[in-house]
mmCIF file of C-alpha atoms in Angstrom:
data_model
loop_
_atom_site.group_PDB
_atom_site.id
_atom_site.type_symbol
_atom_site.label_atom_id
_atom_site.label_comp_id
_atom_site.label_asym_id
_atom_site.label_seq_id
_atom_site.Cartn_x
_atom_site.Cartn_y
_atom_site.Cartn_z
ATOM 1 C CA MET A 1 -53.768 200.547 294.704
ATOM 2 C CA PRO A 2 -55.106 204.087 295.312
ATOM 3 C CA THR A 3 -55.874 206.061 292.160
ATOM 4 C CA GLU A 4 -55.638 209.549 293.679
ATOM 5 C CA ASP A 5 -52.624 209.287 296.013
ATOM 6 C CA LEU A 6 -49.683 206.973 295.435
ATOM 7 C CA LEU A 7 -46.165 206.719 296.865
ATOM 8 C CA LEU A 8 -43.658 204.800 294.720
ATOM 9 C CA THR A 9 -40.109 203.832 295.665
ATOM 10 C CA HIS A 10 -37.149 202.852 293.504
ATOM 11 C CA PRO A 11 -35.212 200.549 295.860
ATOM 12 C CA ASP A 12 -31.932 200.199 293.954
ATOM 13 C CA PRO A 13 -28.786 201.289 295.836
ATOM 14 C CA PRO A 14 -26.936 203.349 296.806
ATOM 15 C CA THR A 15 -29.892 205.570 297.795
ATOM 16 C CA SER A 16 -33.574 204.844 297.352
ATOM 17 C CA ARG A 17 -35.593 207.240 295.218
ATOM 18 C CA HIS A 18 -39.192 208.187 295.906
ATOM 19 C CA LEU A 19 -42.048 209.575 293.834
ATOM 20 C CA HIS A 20 -45.334 210.789 295.290
ATOM 21 C CA LEU A 21 -48.218 211.241 292.842
ATOM 22 C CA ALA A 22 -51.526 212.790 293.896
ATOM 23 C CA VAL A 23 -54.648 214.202 292.268
ATOM 24 C CA ASP A 24 -56.110 217.441 293.579
ATOM 25 C CA GLY A 25 -59.264 218.174 291.632
ATOM 26 C CA ALA A 26 -58.188 218.236 287.977
ATOM 27 C CA ARG A 27 -54.482 218.721 288.793
ATOM 28 C CA LEU A 28 -51.792 216.025 288.958
ATOM 29 C CA LEU A 29 -49.169 216.776 291.604
ATOM 30 C CA ARG A 30 -45.698 215.219 291.699
ATOM 31 C CA ARG A 31 -43.026 215.226 294.379
ATOM 32 C CA SER A 32 -39.746 213.362 293.901
ATOM 33 C CA TRP A 33 -36.749 213.011 296.209
ATOM 34 C CA ARG A 34 -33.739 210.825 296.947
ATOM 35 C CA GLY A 35 -32.944 209.638 300.476
ATOM 36 C CA GLY A 36 -33.463 212.523 302.906
ATOM 37 C CA ALA A 37 -32.911 215.274 300.313
ATOM 38 C CA LYS A 38 -35.435 218.032 299.744
ATOM 39 C CA GLY A 39 -38.046 217.047 297.182
ATOM 40 C CA ARG A 40 -38.848 218.585 293.814
ATOM 41 C CA HIS A 41 -42.458 219.619 293.238
ATOM 42 C CA SER A 42 -44.353 219.947 289.972
ATOM 43 C CA GLY A 43 -47.938 219.883 288.762
ATOM 44 C CA ARG A 44 -50.042 219.666 285.611
ATOM 45 C CA ASP A 45 -53.641 220.675 284.986
ATOM 46 C CA PHE A 46 -56.125 218.477 283.116
ATOM 47 C CA PRO A 47 -59.625 219.128 281.746
ATOM 48 C CA ASN A 48 -61.312 217.204 284.575
ATOM 49 C CA PRO A 49 -60.514 215.014 287.628
ATOM 50 C CA GLN A 50 -60.906 211.754 285.691
ATOM 51 C CA ALA A 51 -58.297 212.861 283.139
ATOM 52 C CA ALA A 52 -55.923 213.652 286.011
ATOM 53 C CA ARG A 53 -56.513 210.211 287.561
ATOM 54 C CA ASP A 54 -55.891 208.553 284.187
ATOM 55 C CA ALA A 55 -52.629 210.482 283.861
ATOM 56 C CA LEU A 56 -51.589 209.302 287.334
ATOM 57 C CA ALA A 57 -52.256 205.679 286.340
ATOM 58 C CA ARG A 58 -50.234 206.047 283.121
ATOM 59 C CA GLU A 59 -47.282 207.627 284.891
ATOM 60 C CA ALA A 60 -47.366 205.019 287.643
ATOM 61 C CA ALA A 61 -47.267 202.219 285.030
ATOM 62 C CA THR A 62 -44.324 203.867 283.254
ATOM 63 C CA ARG A 63 -42.416 204.373 286.513
ATOM 64 C CA MET A 64 -43.008 200.778 287.573
ATOM 65 C CA ARG A 65 -41.454 199.542 284.336
ATOM 66 C CA GLU A 66 -38.420 201.673 285.263
ATOM 67 C CA GLY A 67 -38.128 199.840 288.611
ATOM 68 C CA TYR A 68 -40.345 201.897 290.939
ATOM 69 C CA VAL A 69 -42.694 199.884 293.157
ATOM 70 C CA PHE A 70 -45.507 200.352 295.610
ATOM 71 C CA VAL A 71 -44.305 198.552 298.738
ATOM 72 C CA ARG A 72 -45.223 198.559 302.433
ATOM 73 C CA ASP A 73 -44.636 196.477 305.541
ATOM 74 C CA SER A 74 -47.058 193.571 305.705
ATOM 75 C CA ALA A 75 -47.377 194.112 309.474
ATOM 76 C CA GLY A 76 -49.229 197.360 308.816
ATOM 77 C CA ALA A 77 -51.406 196.105 305.951
ATOM 78 C CA PRO A 78 -54.973 194.864 306.520
ATOM 79 C CA PRO A 79 -55.727 191.360 305.220
ATOM 80 C CA GLY A 80 -56.328 191.395 301.476
ATOM 81 C CA GLU A 81 -54.538 194.689 300.899
ATOM 82 C CA PRO A 82 -51.463 194.859 298.605
ATOM 83 C CA VAL A 83 -47.996 194.944 300.170
ATOM 84 C CA LEU A 84 -46.198 195.024 296.802
ATOM 85 C CA ARG A 85 -47.166 196.174 293.347
ATOM 86 C CA CYS A 86 -44.616 196.148 290.542
ATOM 87 C CA ALA A 87 -44.160 195.610 286.808
ATOM 88 C CA PRO A 88 -41.421 194.136 284.602
ATOM 89 C CA PRO A 89 -39.544 196.508 282.281
ATOM 90 C CA ASN A 90 -41.009 194.904 279.161
ATOM 91 C CA ARG A 91 -44.548 195.930 278.292
ATOM 92 C CA HIS A 92 -44.896 193.948 275.053
ATOM 93 C CA GLY A 93 -47.247 190.981 275.112
ATOM 94 C CA PRO A 94 -48.448 189.016 278.130
ATOM 95 C CA GLN A 95 -46.510 188.555 281.341
ATOM 96 C CA THR A 96 -46.803 185.769 283.875
ATOM 97 C CA PHE A 97 -45.661 185.514 287.491
ATOM 98 C CA ASP A 98 -45.494 183.226 290.513
ATOM 99 C CA LEU A 99 -44.809 183.640 294.240
ATOM 100 C CA HIS A 100 -42.090 181.639 296.006
ATOM 101 C CA PRO A 101 -43.449 178.895 298.328
ATOM 102 C CA HIS A 102 -42.148 180.889 301.326
ATOM 103 C CA GLY A 103 -43.607 184.154 300.034
ATOM 104 C CA HIS A 104 -40.411 186.207 299.954
ATOM 105 C CA THR A 105 -39.739 186.387 296.212
ATOM 106 C CA LEU A 106 -41.755 186.961 293.050
ATOM 107 C CA ALA A 107 -40.735 185.461 289.706
ATOM 108 C CA VAL A 108 -41.865 187.441 286.658
ATOM 109 C CA ALA A 109 -41.525 186.526 282.966
ATOM 110 C CA SER A 110 -42.033 189.157 280.258
ATOM 111 C CA LEU A 111 -41.540 189.403 276.496
ATOM 112 C CA HIS A 112 -39.409 191.730 274.422
ATOM 113 C CA ARG A 113 -40.966 193.628 271.518
ATOM 114 C CA ASP A 114 -42.884 191.330 269.131
ATOM 115 C CA ALA A 115 -41.791 188.385 271.334
ATOM 116 C CA TYR A 116 -38.232 188.399 269.942
ATOM 117 C CA GLY A 117 -36.617 187.708 273.311
ATOM 118 C CA ALA A 118 -37.896 187.287 276.859
ATOM 119 C CA ASP A 119 -36.689 187.967 280.407
ATOM 120 C CA LEU A 120 -37.074 186.259 283.763
ATOM 121 C CA HIS A 121 -36.810 188.586 286.769
ATOM 122 C CA LEU A 122 -36.862 187.947 290.518
ATOM 123 C CA VAL A 123 -38.439 190.591 292.768
ATOM 124 C CA ASP A 124 -37.835 190.806 296.516
ATOM 125 C CA VAL A 125 -41.278 191.140 298.125
ATOM 126 C CA THR A 126 -40.000 193.104 301.141
ATOM 127 C CA THR A 127 -38.035 195.772 299.254
ATOM 128 C CA GLY A 128 -39.420 195.558 295.725
ATOM 129 C CA ARG A 129 -35.899 195.310 294.292
ATOM 130 C CA ARG A 130 -35.852 193.331 291.064
ATOM 131 C CA ARG A 131 -33.015 191.343 289.523
ATOM 132 C CA LEU A 132 -32.639 190.106 285.968
ATOM 133 C CA LEU A 133 -32.149 186.369 286.291
ATOM 134 C CA HIS A 134 -32.211 185.034 282.749
ATOM 135 C CA THR A 135 -32.772 186.209 279.167
ATOM 136 C CA GLU A 136 -34.043 184.070 276.312
ATOM 137 C CA THR A 137 -32.846 185.218 272.889
ATOM 138 C CA PRO A 138 -34.643 184.573 269.582
ATOM 139 C CA GLY A 139 -33.871 181.254 267.938
ATOM 140 C CA THR A 140 -30.948 181.398 265.527
ATOM 141 C CA GLY A 141 -31.400 181.164 261.794
ATOM 142 C CA ARG A 142 -35.158 181.719 261.542
ATOM 143 C CA GLY A 143 -35.381 184.451 264.170
ATOM 144 C CA GLU A 144 -37.822 182.326 266.159
ATOM 145 C CA GLN A 145 -40.040 184.189 268.601
ATOM 146 C CA THR A 146 -39.785 183.458 272.322
ATOM 147 C CA PHE A 147 -43.172 183.005 273.969
ATOM 148 C CA ILE A 148 -42.956 182.264 277.697
ATOM 149 C CA HIS A 149 -46.431 181.033 278.609
ATOM 150 C CA THR A 150 -45.937 180.191 282.279
ATOM 151 C CA VAL A 151 -43.316 180.557 284.988
ATOM 152 C CA LEU A 152 -43.593 178.643 288.279
ATOM 153 C CA PHE A 153 -41.296 177.998 291.232
ATOM 154 C CA ASP A 154 -40.523 174.328 291.612
ATOM 155 C CA ALA A 155 -41.636 172.409 294.697
ATOM 156 C CA ASP A 156 -38.724 173.408 296.950
ATOM 157 C CA GLY A 157 -38.308 176.924 295.569
ATOM 158 C CA THR A 158 -34.743 176.397 294.316
ATOM 159 C CA GLY A 159 -35.588 176.651 290.638
ATOM 160 C CA LEU A 160 -38.101 177.878 288.084
ATOM 161 C CA VAL A 161 -40.089 175.768 285.651
ATOM 162 C CA TYR A 162 -41.244 177.691 282.613
ATOM 163 C CA ALA A 163 -42.905 176.938 279.278
ATOM 164 C CA LEU A 164 -41.075 178.412 276.290
ATOM 165 C CA ASN A 165 -42.811 177.773 272.975
ATOM 166 C CA GLY A 166 -43.039 173.956 272.802
ATOM 167 C CA GLU A 167 -40.548 173.271 275.580
ATOM 168 C CA THR A 168 -40.812 172.989 279.340
ATOM 169 C CA ARG A 169 -37.548 174.121 280.933
ATOM 170 C CA HIS A 170 -36.018 174.212 284.404
ATOM 171 C CA LEU A 171 -33.792 177.062 285.587
ATOM 172 C CA ASP A 172 -31.567 176.437 288.620
ATOM 173 C CA LEU A 173 -31.580 179.612 290.749
ATOM 174 C CA SER A 174 -28.191 178.901 292.346
ATOM 175 C CA THR A 175 -26.241 178.271 289.121
ATOM 176 C CA GLY A 176 -28.361 179.989 286.458
ATOM 177 C CA THR A 177 -28.220 176.878 284.245
ATOM 178 C CA THR A 178 -31.228 175.710 282.261
ATOM 179 C CA ARG A 179 -32.247 172.298 281.022
ATOM 180 C CA VAL A 180 -35.128 171.020 278.914
ATOM 181 C CA LEU A 181 -37.568 168.775 280.779
ATOM 182 C CA ALA A 182 -39.878 168.037 277.851
ATOM 183 C CA ARG A 183 -40.513 169.256 274.328
ATOM 184 C CA TYR A 184 -42.855 168.865 271.390
ATOM 185 C CA GLU A 185 -43.515 170.596 268.065
ATOM 186 C CA GLN A 186 -46.904 172.230 267.841
ATOM 187 C CA PHE A 187 -49.194 170.344 265.423
ATOM 188 C CA ARG A 188 -46.258 168.163 264.294
ATOM 189 C CA THR A 189 -45.272 165.758 267.043
ATOM 190 C CA ALA A 190 -48.475 166.638 268.923
ATOM 191 C CA ARG A 191 -51.760 168.007 267.610
ATOM 192 C CA LEU A 192 -52.066 170.440 270.483
ATOM 193 C CA PRO A 193 -51.785 174.176 271.069
ATOM 194 C CA PHE A 194 -49.018 175.412 273.355
ATOM 195 C CA LEU A 195 -49.105 173.650 276.719
ATOM 196 C CA ARG A 196 -48.592 175.255 280.116
ATOM 197 C CA PRO A 197 -47.270 173.587 283.292
ATOM 198 C CA ALA A 198 -50.108 173.181 285.756
ATOM 199 C CA GLY A 199 -50.352 175.304 288.865
ATOM 200 C CA PRO A 200 -53.237 176.668 290.941
ATOM 201 C CA GLY A 201 -54.149 180.306 290.574
ATOM 202 C CA ARG A 202 -51.558 181.237 287.940
ATOM 203 C CA HIS A 203 -52.751 183.938 285.569
ATOM 204 C CA PRO A 204 -51.105 186.336 283.096
ATOM 205 C CA ALA A 205 -50.944 189.934 284.280
ATOM 206 C CA SER A 206 -49.514 193.266 283.206
ATOM 207 C CA ALA A 207 -48.342 193.976 286.738
ATOM 208 C CA ALA A 208 -47.772 191.721 289.691
ATOM 209 C CA ALA A 209 -49.431 192.315 293.040
ATOM 210 C CA VAL A 210 -48.748 190.566 296.322
ATOM 211 C CA ARG A 211 -51.395 190.865 299.012
ATOM 212 C CA HIS A 212 -51.202 190.424 302.770
ATOM 213 C CA ARG A 213 -52.899 187.294 304.120
#
């Protein structure tokens, strides 16, 4: 993603919003607009160009948590270049993501503050629009934390398999129902650390990026 010139879009209806961030020397420039309306311009000076670029990166990360995305048509993207860059609203702790077998949807899991709660979102790769699919709440009684270690689409793409603490669960995308596939108690019923469902090329990330192939 460019560090000196970036166009972000918030795709939620009824009208898309846009934010253009650019660095000109040591100055950060902003232009925001909705639909075809005239944009608002603003700027801020920094001590040097690197400080301005750092400010652009921080603002971009904040805006992405609010639902803004970097998105473009894959037909116009060179191989290996991003067509979507986004972030879940929660910035606390690690996040994990997976791409649908057909490439049209991104599943993203992220933690609430101090891991007391977690969310599963789906993101449309073409538009960047995200949808809250499921929320895990802290365990009752002890206020148990909710660590989602991995989220993966199942083989036919109709559900998600995710590891929550010592359980492996399945979430049906059509009904929203969850069921436990397997469970264990860490260092009690198994002398193992937390386990993760296997899958090639799955890594935690603070933001998800989809690249054109």
